[in-house]
Every structure is written in structure tokens, then in C-alpha cells.
Amino acid sequence: MKLSEQLALVAPVDDATKEQQAFLSQDINALTFQRDSRLLSKGDVFVACPGATPTSKHGIAFLDRANAGGIRYLIFDASAYAVMANLVEWLKEREVTGVEVKSAREAWGQLVHAKWGNPSEKLNLVGVTGTNGKTTTTYFCTRYMQLLGLPTASIGTLGCGAPGQYQSTGMTTPESEVIAEELSGMSNHRNENRMDTADLKPLVAIEVSSIAVSTERIAGSRFAAGIFTNFGRDHLDFHGTMDAYWAAKERFFTTYLSDGQTPWVICIDDDAGRALAEKGRALGQDIYTIGFSDDADVRIERHFARMTLKSVHPAFTWCDGLSCEPSVVGDYNWTNLVSALVTMGRLGYDRNRLCEVTERVEAPPGRLQLVELAQASPKVFVDYAHTPDAIEAMLEATMTHFGDAYQYTIVFGCGGDRDKQKRPEMARAAERANHIIVTNDNPRSEDPEQIWQDICLGFSESRRDEVIWEPDRAAAIEKAIRHSNAPDKHIIVIAGKGHETEQDIGGVKSHFSDVEVIQSISMV
């Protein structure tokens, strides 16, 4: 494929000169592209992208380093001029051919995927977005496939790979080049072990964060379906406003799943989900709604610990009346499970077999994960909840499941160098518990005492004096477990870290696992 064909997807903004035409006529496989100036070699193409965060530097700031590496070509966008006003003159003086495009980050994504052979086109790539539930839903998608005996993998917070075989990337949604390389490896697997699925592409589920959409990390990916879980407060340190945050979530669907044939599977149990479904229908998209709402296409009915699905949409008569006892706890886990189930069905996987294995789909590591202790000990759960909505949903799930006969303790904290305004909201959400212990949760460069003071602003006067502040996270967990009254009637939830195995204090990362701390505590 010629470079001009690939860049046409991101609309070069100027008429090509003779030198640019010669550059654009080359086959992309004959060129080496880099966006990291430190990796450039003689003759490479430097793609100068804006920084990934508001505080990180633009790639064009490293143009002199790139020139020292011997670049011949530059791809950039209009944002580069704000950093280097004399860019055009610089290029002429050094005889470097530059091509300006609408978005350098989008161009980078399209190029690296093309270099890897556009692997997402050989897969059923399912994108999952929402404030909470992305990890759980992608996990459910891959567990369904595993239980059907089919090749599968996911990309997200847990890492890349199949359940139990994850390799960490350190990001919810990795950069385009990582996604392209991972998808390339995953696309080599086929469903040849089962004749009834031989014509289906392998399934890969990927978490799509709002930041990834804003920074074009998913550019070049071709999606077979999209799932929306819910919407609440998060990432305002990056987006600035809730409107900007929502615009990024919405853009995933309206930009990457806008062909009218790619299914949008949407939980409509909040206003954002309803608005997205309405917008999708107005745009003529393929919309399927799920949830506890009466008008959901697939409605979940709660019967104690059992779940029944009722179909409103004719396409889902296959699951009408399906009743099962999921191994997962909580309404939000049930909506995530049904979102995955409906998506698999829409993509053509055997619906009857999907229904058969539903009761065997368990929650992922660190998502309302029960950590076993000795008999007559409290039930201790570890959960990744780190937003006000997630805290509230987690407490609601445990209280609904276990009932009023139990006492509830929550241990939580708030991350440093992140959205400070959500800290008091976390406190208000935590007040549903009978007992509250606040502790460190990756304070990073911030003073833990200041984070504690910010959290305190959200506690009501009637509860503030009884809240325990214990900065040592291990000590906080032990205090919650050892000081529980009537331990066999006590539920303890340790929120914030979930599966994570690091604690960042003062910029120093050290090994820390909530699960390991709990397991080390003897109740003797």
C-alpha cells in the first residue's frame, strides 16, 4: 500500500510538492516510522505527535534530536506550529520532506496498524467503554470464549492476553503500536478446533478509555462491536469538565462504530446510556440495550441470587426466559455479564451454548474478589472501585446480596496527582458502610495528609469523628479484619487497588498486594 493511500484516511491538509509526492508514492512497507525521536535511524520517518498528557512535550520539540538521527521525512499536524513557529523554514534548510496531516496521532495509528497488516480486520474486536466495568466486561467476553473452547484474548487494565496469561502494559488502553502488535499475534489464531465456529474470527476484547479516544490510541483499529457500561465522574484531571469527558466516551461510538452495521450494546440504567442509545438510533446505528430498565431490549429481572432475562427486542428471543444463578455478585456485574452475552450473540457465536456456560463465568481478579480466611472470620472482598459511583455500586452489591444482618466496613483511599474534586464524593459514597477506614492508595507525589483532609470534606458531621485514618495500608487492612465485631456476620471491602501489586508513595513504587496482605493475616 502506498503511503498516500494510508494518509488519505487522515486527510493531508496541503497540496503536495514534487518532493512530497515522491515521499507519498512509496510503499509503507519500505519505510520505517517512529514517533520516539530516541529510536530514529538514518532515513526513517519521524511522526511528531502531540504529548499524551496536557503536561507532556510535543514530539516536534525533539526535532533537532530527530535530525541528528538522520531523518529524511516528517509527518506532523497543525499543533506543531505552536511549539515551532519556523517549522517550514527548518525543513527547507535541512532538506527534510515534511507532510502536514489533520492529526499526527491518528496518522500514527493508521500507519502502525497498516505495517502490521491491519490485524483487527482478521478479528472480532470488541471495544468496551464506560466509567466503571470495562475490565470486568472484557474479562467476561474472553471467559465466554474460553468456556466455548475458542481462542480469545483481551487488552486492558489486567494486561494483554487470555485470562490467567496476562502480560502487563501499565495502561488501560495502550498506545497504537502496542495494540497493533498484540492484535497481530492474536489474529494468527483461528477457530479451527470447532466446525460450528470455523467461519468466525477469533474474539479480542479491549478496554477503551476516554483518554485513549482523546489521544487517538485506538486509531487504526477496526471494531466489530462496542459496549457501553455506565458513566460517572472520573479523569477530570485530564478532561477538565464532565462535558469533555462525556464527549470522548460518545466519540468512540460516533467515530469508530458509525457504519450502521456494527452493534452498539448499551446499558441504559443511567441517563448517559439512554442518551447514547437515542443518539445511535437517530444516526441509524445498530442499537441493542440491556439493563434492569423495563424498556431495555434485554431486561434483567432479579430473583434473589438468580437472574432472568426477558427479551423485548425480537432479535433476542433466543435468551427470553433464560434463568441462571451467576457466580458473580451485584447488579453492576450482572449488567456487565449480560452486555458480554448479548454482544457474543450478535457476533454470531452459538447462543444456546453461551446460555449454557453463563453460570460458570466468574468475576476477574480484584473485582469484588472474595479472599478466603479461616472459619468464623469476616468475609473480605477486594475491589478496584476508585470512583464515587464504583464505591456506591460495590457497597450496594454486597448489602443487597448479604442483607441487613451483616455489618459492613470499607477501607479506601484516593490517588495522588489525580482528580481532587472527587475525593469528598468518595467519602460521601463510603458513608453507606457501618465502619470506615481511610488509608493510602498511591499518593504519588502528594502529601498523604492533604489527601486525607480533602477526603474528610465529604464526610457528614455525624460520621466524621468515627472515621479512622490509618496511612499504612497494610495496617489499615489488618485493623479492619482484627477489630471486626461478630466476624462471622461482618463484610469488609478493601477498595481501590483490586488486582494491582504496587503502591506509589513519593514517586517510589514498591510491591503491595491487598490480596497478599489479607492472606497473611491469621485470625487465630
XYZ file of C-alpha atoms in Angstrom:
524
model
C 0.000 0.000 0.000
C 1.257 3.446 -0.891
C 1.763 5.944 1.903
C -0.620 8.358 0.158
C -3.445 5.805 0.375
C -2.935 5.361 4.097
C -2.635 9.063 4.886
C -5.770 9.767 2.862
C -7.618 8.329 5.872
C -6.476 11.338 7.909
C -6.742 13.903 5.123
C -3.379 15.610 4.369
C -4.139 19.312 4.535
C -1.911 20.790 1.852
C -1.210 20.270 -1.863
C 1.779 18.003 -2.352
C 5.033 19.374 -3.772
C 7.226 17.244 -6.026
C 9.267 16.067 -3.042
C 6.154 15.272 -1.060
C 4.654 13.363 -3.977
C 7.789 11.241 -4.219
C 7.565 10.531 -0.483
C 3.839 9.741 -0.575
C 4.211 7.371 -3.532
C 6.444 5.000 -1.564
C 5.166 1.692 -0.219
C 4.677 1.893 3.540
C 6.468 -1.431 3.972
C 9.619 0.142 2.542
C 9.589 2.842 5.220
C 10.324 2.807 8.949
C 8.125 5.038 11.090
C 8.977 6.257 14.591
C 7.268 8.666 16.961
C 10.015 8.418 19.597
C 12.957 10.559 18.490
C 15.346 8.373 20.502
C 14.614 5.383 18.266
C 15.240 7.064 14.912
C 17.819 5.818 12.434
C 19.060 7.296 9.174
C 16.298 7.550 6.573
C 13.425 6.976 8.997
C 10.100 8.805 9.020
C 9.503 10.832 12.179
C 5.830 11.178 13.140
C 5.737 14.166 15.514
C 2.701 13.720 17.744
C 1.276 15.958 20.466
C 2.083 14.844 24.017
C -0.065 12.109 25.521
C -0.973 14.275 28.512
C -1.541 18.027 28.941
C 1.889 18.352 30.567
C 3.976 16.140 28.278
C 6.027 17.602 25.449
C 5.089 17.668 21.779
C 7.175 15.409 19.546
C 8.198 18.403 17.447
C 10.158 19.692 20.456
C 12.662 16.901 19.750
C 13.099 17.694 16.074
C 16.781 18.581 16.422
C 17.430 15.226 18.066
C 15.477 13.561 15.264
C 17.578 15.402 12.683
C 20.747 14.233 14.378
C 19.418 10.693 13.965
C 19.241 11.214 10.237
C 15.545 11.571 9.445
C 14.534 12.180 5.829
C 10.816 12.682 6.331
C 8.485 14.276 8.840
C 4.744 13.790 9.369
C 3.119 16.406 11.604
C -0.086 18.348 12.202
C -1.013 21.971 12.885
C -0.323 21.643 16.614
C 3.399 21.563 15.819
C 3.437 25.254 14.846
C 2.590 26.307 18.398
C 5.854 24.689 19.505
C 7.985 25.568 16.477
C 6.745 28.583 14.518
C 9.629 28.359 11.995
C 8.965 24.694 11.187
C 8.596 25.193 7.429
C 11.888 27.087 7.222
C 13.618 24.460 9.377
C 12.506 21.717 6.982
C 13.718 23.597 3.889
C 17.112 24.420 5.387
C 17.769 20.785 6.264
C 16.176 19.282 3.129
C 13.755 17.206 5.191
C 10.455 16.465 3.436
C 7.510 17.237 5.662
C 3.841 16.334 5.195
C 1.173 18.017 7.290
C -1.906 15.951 8.109
C -5.099 16.631 10.001
C -3.991 14.571 13.022
C -0.488 13.190 13.545
C -1.667 10.821 16.259
C -4.379 9.408 14.025
C -1.867 9.070 11.179
C 0.487 7.204 13.513
C -2.245 4.761 14.486
C -3.263 4.114 10.889
C 0.370 3.601 9.853
C 1.391 1.169 12.577
C -1.741 -0.929 12.051
C -1.078 -0.985 8.296
C 2.542 -2.016 8.936
C 1.235 -4.963 10.968
C -1.196 -5.913 8.215
C -4.324 -4.338 9.756
C -4.763 -7.271 12.146
C -8.061 -6.083 13.634
C -9.738 -6.864 10.308
C -8.978 -10.548 10.953
C -10.574 -10.440 14.417
C -13.864 -9.759 16.128
C -12.542 -6.764 18.064
C -14.965 -5.672 20.798
C -14.380 -2.261 22.361
C -15.706 -1.665 25.879
C -16.021 1.833 27.315
C -17.631 3.409 30.377
C -16.501 4.881 33.679
C -16.702 1.573 35.536
C -16.930 -2.029 34.408
C -14.560 -2.040 31.428
C -12.194 -4.607 32.880
C -14.987 -6.859 34.115
C -16.851 -6.782 30.808
C -13.784 -7.513 28.675
C -12.966 -10.356 31.054
C -16.493 -11.760 30.710
C -16.197 -11.656 26.907
C -12.997 -13.687 26.969
C -14.260 -16.116 29.624
C -17.306 -16.877 27.464
C -14.959 -17.705 24.595
C -12.724 -19.853 26.800
C -15.708 -21.797 28.104
C -16.750 -22.397 24.499
C -13.255 -23.701 23.795
C -12.388 -20.869 21.413
C -9.202 -18.765 21.084
C -9.537 -15.355 22.696
C -7.663 -12.552 24.427
C -8.182 -9.109 25.913
C -6.273 -5.842 26.181
C -6.778 -3.634 29.209
C -6.078 -2.935 32.848
C -5.169 -6.552 33.603
C -2.734 -6.610 30.673
C -2.739 -8.335 27.288
C -3.621 -11.989 26.782
C -6.158 -14.598 27.775
C -7.447 -14.899 31.369
C -4.639 -16.264 33.517
C -1.977 -15.398 30.929
C -1.793 -11.600 31.089
C 1.285 -9.539 30.256
C 1.122 -6.072 31.785
C 1.303 -2.940 29.628
C 0.902 -0.487 32.520
C -2.047 1.226 30.802
C -5.785 0.693 30.489
C -5.570 1.226 26.729
C -2.001 1.004 25.413
C -0.518 3.091 22.616
C -1.373 2.314 18.993
C 1.851 0.464 18.260
C 1.320 -1.871 21.220
C -2.286 -2.550 20.226
C -1.302 -3.274 16.613
C 1.471 -5.680 17.603
C -0.715 -7.504 20.135
C -3.595 -7.822 17.683
C -1.214 -9.161 15.044
C -0.223 -12.022 17.312
C -3.822 -12.695 18.284
C -5.021 -12.710 14.667
C -2.928 -15.798 13.922
C -5.289 -17.964 15.986
C -8.278 -19.471 14.256
C -11.423 -21.243 15.437
C -10.482 -24.410 13.596
C -10.974 -26.667 16.622
C -14.766 -26.415 16.279
C -16.565 -26.884 12.970
C -19.556 -24.819 14.130
C -17.342 -21.745 14.636
C -14.738 -22.245 11.904
C -16.136 -19.324 9.922
C -15.959 -16.941 12.901
C -12.986 -14.703 13.582
C -11.198 -15.020 16.947
C -12.549 -12.574 19.516
C -10.447 -9.918 21.257
C -12.000 -7.537 23.800
C -10.260 -4.227 24.504
C -10.880 -1.594 27.152
C -11.320 1.804 25.505
C -10.630 4.629 27.942
C -11.755 8.199 27.339
C -8.103 9.283 27.353
C -7.322 6.709 24.666
C -10.074 8.148 22.466
C -8.859 11.712 23.070
C -5.262 10.813 22.221
C -6.163 8.613 19.223
C -4.600 5.464 20.676
C -7.283 3.344 19.012
C -6.786 4.910 15.573
C -6.287 2.139 13.014
C -8.352 -0.383 14.979
C -11.442 -1.772 13.239
C -14.162 -2.722 15.709
C -16.746 -5.489 15.296
C -18.871 -4.271 18.239
C -18.912 -1.697 21.030
C -20.187 -1.952 24.610
C -21.139 0.951 26.891
C -21.291 0.164 30.635
C -22.092 3.402 32.519
C -20.971 6.977 33.072
C -19.859 8.829 36.202
C -17.170 11.149 37.496
C -13.548 10.324 36.671
C -10.494 11.652 34.798
C -11.367 15.320 35.209
C -7.662 15.930 35.834
C -7.283 15.148 32.112
C -10.575 16.267 30.535
C -11.289 19.295 32.726
C -15.093 19.042 32.585
C -17.733 16.327 32.627
C -18.926 17.518 29.209
C -15.482 16.960 27.707
C -15.233 13.584 29.429
C -18.611 12.516 28.012
C -17.713 13.800 24.545
C -14.741 11.403 24.495
C -16.914 8.450 25.518
C -19.519 9.301 22.910
C -16.900 9.844 20.209
C -15.792 6.220 20.481
C -19.168 5.176 19.102
C -19.829 8.010 16.659
C -16.329 7.846 15.126
C -15.254 4.207 15.333
C -18.605 2.381 15.110
C -20.573 4.575 12.728
C -21.148 2.328 9.706
C -24.726 1.444 10.670
C -23.907 -2.261 10.905
C -21.566 -2.512 13.892
C -23.612 -3.334 17.027
C -23.732 -0.843 19.901
C -24.628 -2.762 23.074
C -25.639 -0.197 25.688
C -26.645 -0.473 29.337
C -29.454 2.078 29.752
C -29.640 2.036 33.551
C -28.280 5.598 33.674
C -29.137 8.776 31.767
C -25.930 8.679 29.743
C -26.689 5.220 28.406
C -30.180 6.299 27.399
C -28.831 9.399 25.663
C -26.263 7.333 23.767
C -28.904 4.832 22.650
C -31.177 7.629 21.465
C -28.336 9.273 19.547
C -27.356 5.973 17.979
C -30.892 5.308 16.797
C -31.139 8.840 15.372
C -27.934 8.138 13.426
C -29.310 4.849 12.110
C -26.930 2.658 14.061
C -27.441 -0.961 15.153
C -28.525 -0.434 18.786
C -29.203 -3.093 21.440
C -29.961 -2.068 25.006
C -29.676 -4.080 28.187
C -30.305 -3.418 31.879
C -32.842 -3.576 34.679
C -34.944 -0.908 32.939
C -38.350 -2.096 31.729
C -37.762 -0.868 28.176
C -34.333 -2.484 27.692
C -34.167 -4.786 24.658
C -32.854 -7.444 27.026
C -34.242 -6.829 30.504
C -32.642 -8.313 33.601
C -35.003 -9.443 36.339
C -33.665 -10.060 39.824
C -34.949 -13.014 41.830
C -32.768 -13.094 44.939
C -29.491 -14.642 43.737
C -30.995 -15.714 40.416
C -31.107 -13.689 37.241
C -33.719 -13.989 34.493
C -33.509 -12.330 31.083
C -36.643 -11.136 29.289
C -36.487 -10.100 25.637
C -38.233 -7.001 24.377
C -36.331 -6.825 21.088
C -37.369 -9.642 18.677
C -33.735 -10.424 17.883
C -33.236 -11.678 21.404
C -35.981 -14.256 21.714
C -33.104 -16.742 21.995
C -32.446 -15.649 25.589
C -36.053 -14.960 26.598
C -36.699 -16.611 29.932
C -33.055 -17.615 30.483
C -32.632 -18.056 34.229
C -29.335 -18.710 35.964
C -27.517 -18.230 39.235
C -24.394 -16.244 38.316
C -21.248 -16.782 40.314
C -20.737 -13.008 40.317
C -22.295 -10.713 42.920
C -24.031 -7.399 42.294
C -26.322 -5.709 39.803
C -23.436 -3.982 38.027
C -21.701 -7.317 37.496
C -24.915 -8.730 36.103
C -25.288 -5.886 33.592
C -21.663 -6.353 32.543
C -22.237 -10.096 32.153
C -25.372 -9.598 30.047
C -23.615 -6.968 27.900
C -20.948 -9.539 27.070
C -23.537 -12.277 26.486
C -25.624 -10.136 24.112
C -22.534 -8.974 22.206
C -21.299 -12.532 21.692
C -24.723 -13.476 20.388
C -24.827 -10.531 17.987
C -21.430 -11.539 16.588
C -22.717 -14.995 15.704
C -21.395 -17.230 18.449
C -23.618 -20.176 19.381
C -26.349 -18.637 21.520
C -27.533 -21.839 23.127
C -24.025 -22.744 24.236
C -23.470 -19.190 25.526
C -26.530 -19.584 27.721
C -25.330 -22.979 28.950
C -21.992 -21.644 30.230
C -23.304 -18.379 31.742
C -23.388 -19.766 35.295
C -19.692 -20.701 35.006
C -18.458 -17.189 34.160
C -16.707 -15.807 37.247
C -15.523 -12.291 38.094
C -11.982 -11.211 37.152
C -9.191 -10.846 39.721
C -9.668 -7.869 42.033
C -13.294 -7.235 41.099
C -15.359 -7.953 44.202
C -12.990 -10.844 44.741
C -13.613 -12.852 47.915
C -10.372 -13.637 49.754
C -10.819 -16.750 51.860
C -9.890 -16.627 55.558
C -10.433 -19.123 58.380
C -13.892 -20.112 59.535
C -15.690 -17.621 61.807
C -13.761 -14.838 60.055
C -15.285 -11.850 58.293
C -15.876 -12.115 54.576
C -13.245 -9.904 52.948
C -13.616 -8.633 49.391
C -11.034 -6.839 47.280
C -12.322 -4.473 44.607
C -10.847 -1.999 42.130
C -13.534 0.617 42.913
C -11.842 4.027 42.794
C -14.661 6.371 41.773
C -17.691 7.543 43.795
C -20.099 5.584 41.575
C -17.997 2.435 41.842
C -17.823 2.697 45.654
C -21.586 3.141 45.832
C -22.248 0.247 43.440
C -19.867 -2.056 45.312
C -21.499 -1.361 48.676
C -24.956 -1.724 47.151
C -23.957 -5.079 45.663
C -22.674 -6.536 48.916
C -25.538 -5.154 51.017
C -28.157 -6.456 48.611
C -26.520 -9.871 48.486
C -25.840 -10.384 52.204
C -28.584 -8.253 53.763
C -29.077 -6.243 56.955
C -27.890 -8.975 59.302
C -24.287 -8.084 58.477
C -22.062 -5.165 59.480
C -20.094 -3.508 56.681
C -16.605 -1.974 56.789
C -14.909 -0.200 53.904
C -11.200 0.565 53.570
C -10.399 3.056 50.812
C -8.199 5.966 49.747
C -7.741 8.339 46.823
C -4.869 8.504 44.369
C -2.479 11.432 44.393
C -1.884 13.682 41.365
C -5.393 12.860 40.117
C -8.833 14.493 40.166
C -9.005 16.129 43.615
C -12.648 17.110 43.353
C -13.833 13.509 43.531
C -12.217 12.937 46.949
C -15.084 14.304 49.075
C -17.542 12.493 46.788
C -15.739 9.234 47.572
C -16.274 9.959 51.280
C -19.995 10.557 50.791
C -20.329 7.289 48.869
C -18.432 5.379 51.584
C -20.838 6.550 54.307
C -23.203 3.716 53.422
C -20.844 1.406 55.332
C -21.140 0.985 59.110
C -17.411 1.481 59.606
C -14.925 3.485 57.518
C -11.138 3.366 57.420
C -9.283 5.757 55.104
C -5.768 4.851 54.010
C -3.169 5.470 51.306
C -3.885 4.471 47.710
C -0.964 5.578 45.536
C -0.475 9.114 46.928
C 2.337 9.545 44.389
C 3.945 12.986 44.788
C 1.194 14.402 47.012
C 1.238 14.620 50.808
C -0.971 11.757 52.118
C -2.191 14.010 54.935
C -3.508 16.525 52.407
C -5.342 13.781 50.519
C -6.897 12.680 53.819
C -8.000 16.246 54.549
C -9.559 16.521 51.079
C -11.475 13.287 51.634
C -12.669 14.450 55.060
C -14.512 17.377 53.492
C -17.098 14.903 52.218
C -17.955 13.192 55.486
C -21.042 14.380 57.319
C -20.523 15.884 60.758
C -22.261 12.919 62.351
C -19.760 10.465 60.845
C -16.519 12.430 60.647
C -15.283 11.740 64.191
C -15.750 7.978 63.879
C -13.790 7.622 60.628
C -10.338 6.080 61.174
C -7.313 7.477 59.328
C -4.548 4.893 59.002
C -1.997 5.854 56.301
C -0.259 2.464 56.422
C -2.426 0.441 54.042
C -1.385 -2.951 55.416
C -2.119 -1.782 58.965
C -5.486 -0.405 57.841
C -6.466 -3.751 56.325
C -5.356 -5.654 59.412
C -7.229 -3.234 61.670
C -10.418 -3.751 59.685
C -10.168 -7.538 59.933
C -8.991 -7.939 63.522
C -11.292 -5.365 65.064
C -14.493 -6.634 63.467
C -17.283 -7.439 65.907
C -19.140 -10.713 65.316
C -16.725 -11.602 62.490
C -18.981 -14.281 61.015
C -21.550 -11.531 60.395
C -19.145 -8.931 59.033
C -18.377 -7.901 55.452
C -15.161 -5.994 54.739
C -14.443 -4.430 51.350
C -10.940 -3.213 50.519
C -11.385 -0.721 47.670
C -9.091 0.936 45.173
C -6.351 -1.455 44.121
C -8.088 -4.669 43.146
C -5.593 -6.750 41.158
C -2.771 -4.200 41.409
C 0.523 -5.160 43.040
C 2.218 -1.779 43.540
C 1.986 1.168 45.916
C 3.380 4.531 44.785
C 4.422 6.794 47.678
C 6.550 9.842 46.985
C 7.237 8.616 43.464
C 8.757 5.371 44.781
C 6.922 2.228 43.691
C 7.064 -0.832 45.911
C 5.366 -4.201 45.827
C 1.980 -4.197 47.536
C -0.982 -6.518 47.114
C -4.232 -6.193 49.059
C -4.882 -9.901 48.486
C -1.473 -10.919 49.839
C -1.885 -8.723 52.931
C -5.287 -10.260 53.679
C -3.981 -13.793 53.191
C -1.088 -13.104 55.579
C -3.436 -12.246 58.445
C -4.179 -15.123 60.786
C -7.406 -14.954 62.759
C -6.122 -17.322 65.426
